[in-house]
Amino acid sequence: MAKKRTTRKARVGFRQNRQVRRRSDEWTRQYRAEEEQLEDTELSESVRAKGALSRKRTILVDENDAPIVDELHWRRGRVTKVHGRVCFVNDDEHRAWECTVRRVLRTLLIESRAPVAVGDRVWFSMHPELSDGHPVGVIERVEERITRLSRRDRRKREHTIVANANQLLAVVSIAQPRLRPHLVDRYIVAALKGELHPVLCFNKIDLLREDLVTEDDDDRQTGLRVQDVIAEFRDLGYECLPTSAVTGEGIDELQAVLKDRVTVLAGQSGVGKSSLINLVQPGLNLVTRDVSEENEKGRHTTTLAELLPLDSGGYVVDTPGIRAFDLWSVEPGELEAYFVEFVPHIPNCHFGDCSHRREDGCAVIAAVEKGEITERRYYSYLKMFDEV
Ligand code: GDP
Ligand code: ZN
């Protein structure tokens, strides 16, 4: 049975333009006045007086407050880059369109605190004009987001960095720099928090030796062997890819993992992300800026994300902002849920609000003592708990 569509009219406030414009009280999706199109494709917005919200218009929206799709005139696409008011949108044939957001939609999105983000699936209308060689369009509708990778600002407001990503590829190296298992645990938590499927890529596998050990966060070598740590993540059920950009090991597998999905790339600099991606698709330009470089340019650049299209289908998202975000908005109480092997024990803790640190009757601690949870993972949890 087809889902019943509820349509209603929404009144949307408009900022008064400085130009005198024809007044239109009933604005429907058929409304296509030339001046509106031009205004919406205006790339540099002029400064407007405060409180100039003076016009109201009516549009048809569905139950999610999104404008009703006009399949005849609109195209489907995905936002790959957002630069101020300009959104770059790839259509289904991977053609790049330079779009602005229909003013009425922008107002709706601002009201619901969800401006267009990289990764958004959108509908846009075409504008018969070329800008910088790109075809130009106007975004008319944003589809509901399936996943949201976001960070919170100081006022605890959520900002979406990437919408609709499927997975997080956490790239670490097993040596040069040494493997830090705690960092891998953090990537897993970050992925799960963002509703992304974590994939763990252990790069520089060509450097693996029997006695190669891991390192803790204070640069101290631990007695844990790299092979055992990889095996531990495998046993927990995580998808693990040993790769080498030098020998080519694991590159076919990596290619298969990336195909047709939207993958967020995470990993410290020097672990081999660019080398790996270059083998998957030569010429793909990763964002190679470091976190330190970003800070000089101010806060905004830290969250700039870009979807890089893969010839084989799918996209890779690389952003220094994402590399740095790690534990942004995880609350202490929700951390336990992201440690997959803790989950079956949690209902057996004596206290309902057990934090599994030192409480009596803690089933997680009991499981560590019985060897059902590794000490390494347990200490990793404690460390993260103290941080969040
Ligand atoms: P990124 O900062 O994560 O993008 O790392 P790069 O791709 O720039 O690689 C950092 C350094 O590690 C470079 O000198 C690479 O040649 C080297 N490298 C990358 N992948 C591998 C690998 O699989 N094995 C070895 N031995 N070296 C690698
Ligand atoms: Zn407990």
XYZ file of C-alpha atoms and ligand atoms in Angstrom:
417
model
C 0.000 0.000 0.000
C 1.318 3.402 -0.923
C 2.183 5.662 1.943
C -0.380 8.376 2.335
C 1.016 11.772 1.563
C -0.097 14.622 3.668
C 0.321 17.914 1.964
C -0.147 21.243 3.551
C 0.618 24.836 2.908
C 3.405 26.496 4.804
C 3.737 30.208 5.367
C 7.319 31.252 5.077
C 8.736 34.607 5.999
C 10.836 36.469 3.470
C 13.406 39.125 3.911
C 12.550 42.303 2.162
C 14.716 42.788 -0.838
C 16.133 46.206 -1.398
C 14.719 46.242 -4.873
C 11.013 46.899 -5.235
C 9.393 43.654 -6.292
C 6.085 42.491 -7.531
C 3.978 41.317 -4.654
C 2.768 37.748 -4.764
C 0.585 36.425 -1.993
C 0.003 32.911 -3.262
C 3.317 31.355 -4.088
C 3.061 27.783 -5.224
C 5.611 25.429 -6.690
C 4.497 26.567 -10.133
C 5.679 30.042 -9.397
C 8.632 30.664 -11.650
C 9.031 34.409 -11.907
C 12.265 35.367 -13.515
C 13.237 37.822 -10.822
C 12.994 35.127 -8.164
C 15.283 32.856 -10.149
C 17.826 35.559 -10.647
C 17.723 36.539 -7.054
C 18.243 33.015 -5.862
C 21.151 32.435 -8.162
C 22.777 35.613 -7.056
C 26.056 34.320 -5.742
C 27.122 37.111 -3.492
C 24.432 38.100 -1.085
C 24.128 41.767 -0.233
C 23.979 42.870 3.360
C 20.437 43.310 4.526
C 18.933 45.403 7.248
C 18.182 43.567 10.458
C 14.619 42.626 11.107
C 13.610 43.059 7.512
C 11.396 39.982 7.646
C 8.356 41.412 6.069
C 6.962 39.132 3.398
C 5.099 35.871 3.693
C 4.619 33.299 1.001
C 2.786 30.036 0.752
C 4.298 26.863 -0.660
C 3.151 23.254 -0.741
C 5.092 21.054 1.632
C 4.846 17.428 2.706
C 4.657 16.006 6.219
C 8.355 16.738 6.751
C 7.978 20.367 5.720
C 9.859 19.665 2.491
C 8.498 21.150 -0.736
C 6.563 18.666 -2.894
C 8.775 17.138 -5.619
C 8.271 18.412 -9.133
C 9.619 15.387 -11.034
C 9.065 17.051 -14.382
C 11.285 20.035 -13.774
C 13.661 18.921 -11.071
C 16.702 16.688 -10.999
C 18.056 14.562 -8.239
C 21.559 15.194 -6.884
C 23.915 15.050 -3.995
C 25.648 18.003 -2.392
C 29.410 17.537 -2.653
C 30.627 20.895 -1.374
C 29.193 23.936 0.351
C 30.867 27.303 -0.028
C 28.843 29.908 1.779
C 25.606 30.239 -0.153
C 26.818 28.138 -3.073
C 26.308 24.390 -3.068
C 27.993 22.104 -5.559
C 25.663 19.292 -6.507
C 26.463 16.149 -8.485
C 23.607 14.718 -10.504
C 23.156 10.989 -11.095
C 25.594 11.155 -14.033
C 28.223 12.786 -11.795
C 27.850 16.122 -13.534
C 28.652 19.002 -11.191
C 26.070 21.767 -10.799
C 26.570 25.015 -9.022
C 23.431 25.665 -7.023
C 21.960 28.155 -4.681
C 19.123 27.292 -2.367
C 15.628 28.520 -3.202
C 15.037 31.324 -0.786
C 11.779 29.930 0.501
C 13.495 26.605 1.215
C 16.450 28.264 2.852
C 14.095 30.001 5.224
C 12.413 26.691 6.059
C 15.774 25.032 6.671
C 17.042 27.838 8.832
C 13.858 27.669 10.882
C 14.415 23.959 11.453
C 18.127 24.591 12.132
C 19.236 22.321 9.325
C 20.936 24.251 6.545
C 22.069 22.290 3.497
C 25.078 20.118 4.343
C 27.615 18.153 2.353
C 26.139 14.766 1.536
C 22.547 15.960 1.422
C 20.395 14.382 -1.249
C 18.543 17.164 -2.993
C 16.205 18.036 -5.828
C 17.160 21.030 -7.910
C 15.797 22.954 -10.858
C 18.017 23.964 -13.731
C 18.912 27.487 -14.558
C 19.800 28.343 -18.138
C 23.080 30.018 -17.397
C 26.643 28.925 -16.928
C 28.894 29.990 -14.122
C 32.573 29.112 -14.288
C 31.740 26.408 -16.779
C 29.410 24.638 -14.354
C 25.749 24.253 -15.092
C 23.711 26.295 -12.634
C 20.701 25.218 -10.615
C 18.505 26.049 -7.674
C 17.998 23.563 -4.834
C 14.286 23.128 -4.285
C 14.109 20.330 -1.753
C 16.392 18.478 0.669
C 15.612 14.841 1.439
C 15.472 13.618 4.985
C 18.898 12.641 6.303
C 19.619 8.994 6.951
C 22.792 9.591 8.956
C 24.336 12.706 10.386
C 27.902 13.232 11.374
C 27.817 16.330 13.475
C 29.605 18.313 16.063
C 28.242 20.583 18.747
C 29.292 24.162 19.193
C 29.875 25.777 22.583
C 26.185 26.460 22.904
C 25.546 22.727 22.439
C 23.913 23.283 19.074
C 24.386 20.563 16.547
C 26.071 21.239 13.204
C 26.008 18.589 10.547
C 29.423 18.098 8.981
C 28.398 15.293 6.633
C 24.914 13.997 5.944
C 24.052 10.517 4.675
C 27.491 8.954 4.952
C 27.446 5.159 5.228
C 30.739 4.268 6.802
C 33.828 5.538 8.516
C 37.133 4.238 7.252
C 39.588 4.598 10.108
C 43.101 4.426 8.700
C 45.897 3.656 11.129
C 49.433 2.474 10.474
C 50.897 -0.499 12.277
C 54.310 1.228 12.353
C 55.785 4.625 11.433
C 53.836 5.878 13.350
C 53.229 2.963 15.698
C 49.735 1.600 16.180
C 47.752 3.178 19.016
C 44.871 0.854 19.810
C 43.120 3.429 21.983
C 42.822 5.671 18.945
C 41.147 2.848 17.048
C 38.652 2.481 19.898
C 37.932 6.193 19.623
C 37.312 5.974 15.901
C 34.891 3.146 16.523
C 33.000 5.185 19.117
C 32.949 8.212 16.797
C 31.608 6.085 13.936
C 28.894 4.453 16.010
C 27.881 7.791 17.476
C 27.521 9.142 13.931
C 25.547 6.009 12.931
C 28.300 4.979 10.553
C 29.593 1.483 9.939
C 33.220 1.407 11.100
C 35.848 -0.163 8.840
C 39.368 -0.451 10.251
C 42.253 -0.130 7.854
C 45.623 -1.238 9.230
C 48.048 0.269 6.752
C 51.789 -0.267 6.234
C 51.226 -3.968 6.815
C 54.448 -4.511 4.836
C 56.270 -3.390 7.996
C 54.734 -6.130 10.157
C 57.138 -8.256 12.166
C 56.439 -10.914 14.775
C 57.600 -8.786 17.670
C 56.130 -5.462 16.548
C 54.281 -3.870 19.477
C 51.769 -1.080 19.904
C 52.099 2.220 21.687
C 49.999 4.061 24.248
C 48.980 7.710 24.103
C 52.113 8.805 25.922
C 54.379 7.372 23.226
C 55.310 4.443 25.446
C 55.587 1.017 23.893
C 53.180 -1.499 25.305
C 53.801 -5.209 25.499
C 50.874 -5.810 23.142
C 51.749 -7.264 19.776
C 50.237 -5.617 16.692
C 48.982 -8.941 15.354
C 47.146 -9.680 18.584
C 45.491 -6.267 18.602
C 44.291 -6.681 15.015
C 42.976 -10.130 15.958
C 41.192 -8.566 18.926
C 39.317 -6.108 16.700
C 38.453 -8.959 14.341
C 37.108 -11.006 17.238
C 34.918 -8.083 18.274
C 33.336 -8.341 14.850
C 34.842 -5.281 13.190
C 35.730 -5.299 9.532
C 39.528 -5.133 9.418
C 41.570 -4.426 6.293
C 45.326 -4.944 6.419
C 46.715 -2.831 3.560
C 49.964 -1.675 2.093
C 50.407 1.151 -0.340
C 53.887 -0.245 -0.978
C 53.076 -3.858 -1.883
C 49.472 -3.274 -2.942
C 48.176 -5.750 -0.385
C 44.510 -5.193 0.455
C 43.947 -2.514 -2.200
C 41.365 -4.583 -4.118
C 39.512 -5.170 -0.867
C 39.673 -1.469 -0.072
C 38.305 -0.652 -3.505
C 35.407 -3.039 -2.937
C 34.666 -1.506 0.449
C 34.526 2.021 -0.996
C 32.436 1.209 -4.058
C 28.972 2.783 -4.140
C 29.168 4.022 -0.569
C 29.788 7.369 1.038
C 32.886 6.850 3.152
C 34.239 9.267 5.703
C 37.983 9.013 5.940
C 39.628 9.329 9.346
C 43.232 8.975 10.349
C 46.182 10.963 11.583
C 48.561 12.458 9.103
C 51.352 10.184 7.989
C 49.424 6.916 8.222
C 49.090 6.669 4.448
C 45.606 7.902 3.589
C 46.678 9.788 0.477
C 48.850 6.923 -0.714
C 45.968 4.467 -0.347
C 43.344 6.654 -1.980
C 45.710 7.376 -4.823
C 45.989 3.675 -5.519
C 42.218 3.337 -5.494
C 41.832 6.288 -7.822
C 44.886 8.095 -9.145
C 44.493 11.850 -9.186
C 41.889 12.087 -6.480
C 42.864 15.094 -4.429
C 42.607 14.573 -0.731
C 42.443 17.491 1.619
C 45.967 17.344 2.929
C 45.810 20.208 5.367
C 46.776 19.493 8.931
C 44.758 20.524 11.909
C 47.335 23.155 12.800
C 47.093 24.813 9.385
C 43.375 24.931 9.711
C 43.357 26.876 12.920
C 45.138 29.793 11.343
C 42.272 30.208 8.963
C 39.691 30.304 11.691
C 36.980 28.051 12.917
C 35.016 27.697 9.729
C 37.609 25.823 7.754
C 37.761 23.144 10.415
C 34.372 21.813 9.433
C 34.629 22.180 5.669
C 33.970 18.804 4.209
C 33.923 17.733 0.599
C 32.564 14.663 -1.111
C 35.084 13.342 -3.648
C 33.419 11.231 -6.324
C 34.939 7.827 -7.109
C 34.898 6.592 -10.711
C 33.808 3.194 -9.447
C 30.799 4.776 -7.745
C 30.461 6.275 -4.312
C 32.252 9.097 -2.587
C 35.077 9.628 -0.163
C 34.823 12.419 2.385
C 38.033 13.783 3.769
C 38.108 16.660 6.163
C 40.560 17.769 8.801
C 37.541 18.820 10.830
C 36.412 15.229 10.956
C 39.859 13.998 11.824
C 39.866 16.242 14.840
C 36.293 15.787 15.956
C 36.669 12.413 17.650
C 34.636 12.473 20.823
C 32.739 15.742 20.344
C 29.309 15.032 21.535
C 29.386 11.654 23.266
C 27.834 11.713 26.737
C 29.475 9.538 29.436
C 26.305 7.520 29.853
C 26.097 6.500 26.229
C 29.704 5.381 25.941
C 28.975 1.853 27.217
C 26.664 1.218 24.288
C 29.556 1.761 21.878
C 31.679 -0.957 23.465
C 30.045 -3.879 21.772
C 31.395 -6.560 24.110
C 30.140 -4.691 27.207
C 26.567 -4.622 26.028
C 25.473 -8.167 27.014
C 26.842 -7.650 30.540
C 25.315 -4.260 31.270
C 21.842 -5.537 32.290
C 23.535 -7.665 34.983
C 25.156 -4.748 36.779
C 23.742 -4.273 40.277
C 23.046 -0.564 39.779
C 20.935 0.569 36.871
C 23.128 3.595 36.325
C 26.417 1.713 36.735
C 29.306 3.494 35.040
C 31.431 0.299 35.271
C 34.282 2.079 36.967
C 34.278 0.971 40.573
C 30.706 0.147 41.514
C 29.901 -2.957 43.564
C 28.230 -5.697 41.608
C 29.447 -4.422 38.231
C 29.025 -7.167 35.658
C 31.413 -5.489 33.231
C 34.249 -5.532 35.772
C 33.400 -9.159 36.534
C 33.658 -9.931 32.820
C 37.087 -8.272 32.680
C 38.201 -10.436 35.609
C 36.943 -13.551 33.847
C 38.792 -12.542 30.685
C 35.624 -12.069 28.654
C 36.492 -8.429 28.102
C 40.155 -7.559 27.513
C 41.870 -5.273 29.976
C 43.041 -3.150 27.098
C 39.508 -2.375 25.959
C 38.338 -1.844 29.515
C 41.084 0.707 30.233
C 40.347 2.353 26.921
C 36.739 2.757 28.076
C 37.851 4.267 31.406
C 40.098 6.726 29.621
C 37.333 7.836 27.306
C 34.867 8.042 30.151
C 37.121 10.491 31.971
C 37.380 12.594 28.846
C 33.754 12.957 27.875
P 48.626 10.710 4.928
O 49.193 11.879 5.652
O 47.798 9.857 5.847
O 47.899 11.043 3.688
O 49.892 9.772 4.550
P 50.703 9.679 3.182
O 49.936 8.930 2.158
O 51.195 11.023 2.812
O 51.915 8.749 3.631
C 52.829 9.129 4.644
C 54.163 8.387 4.453
O 53.979 7.003 4.634
C 54.734 8.535 3.056
O 56.119 8.664 3.158
C 54.372 7.239 2.364
O 55.288 6.895 1.362
C 54.409 6.254 3.500
N 53.470 5.138 3.292
C 52.169 5.229 2.941
N 51.617 4.014 2.862
C 52.587 3.125 3.197
C 52.623 1.697 3.315
O 51.634 0.988 3.103
N 53.811 1.136 3.709
C 54.913 1.887 3.959
N 56.022 1.250 4.331
N 54.913 3.238 3.845
C 53.770 3.845 3.467
Zn 28.739 -2.019 35.609
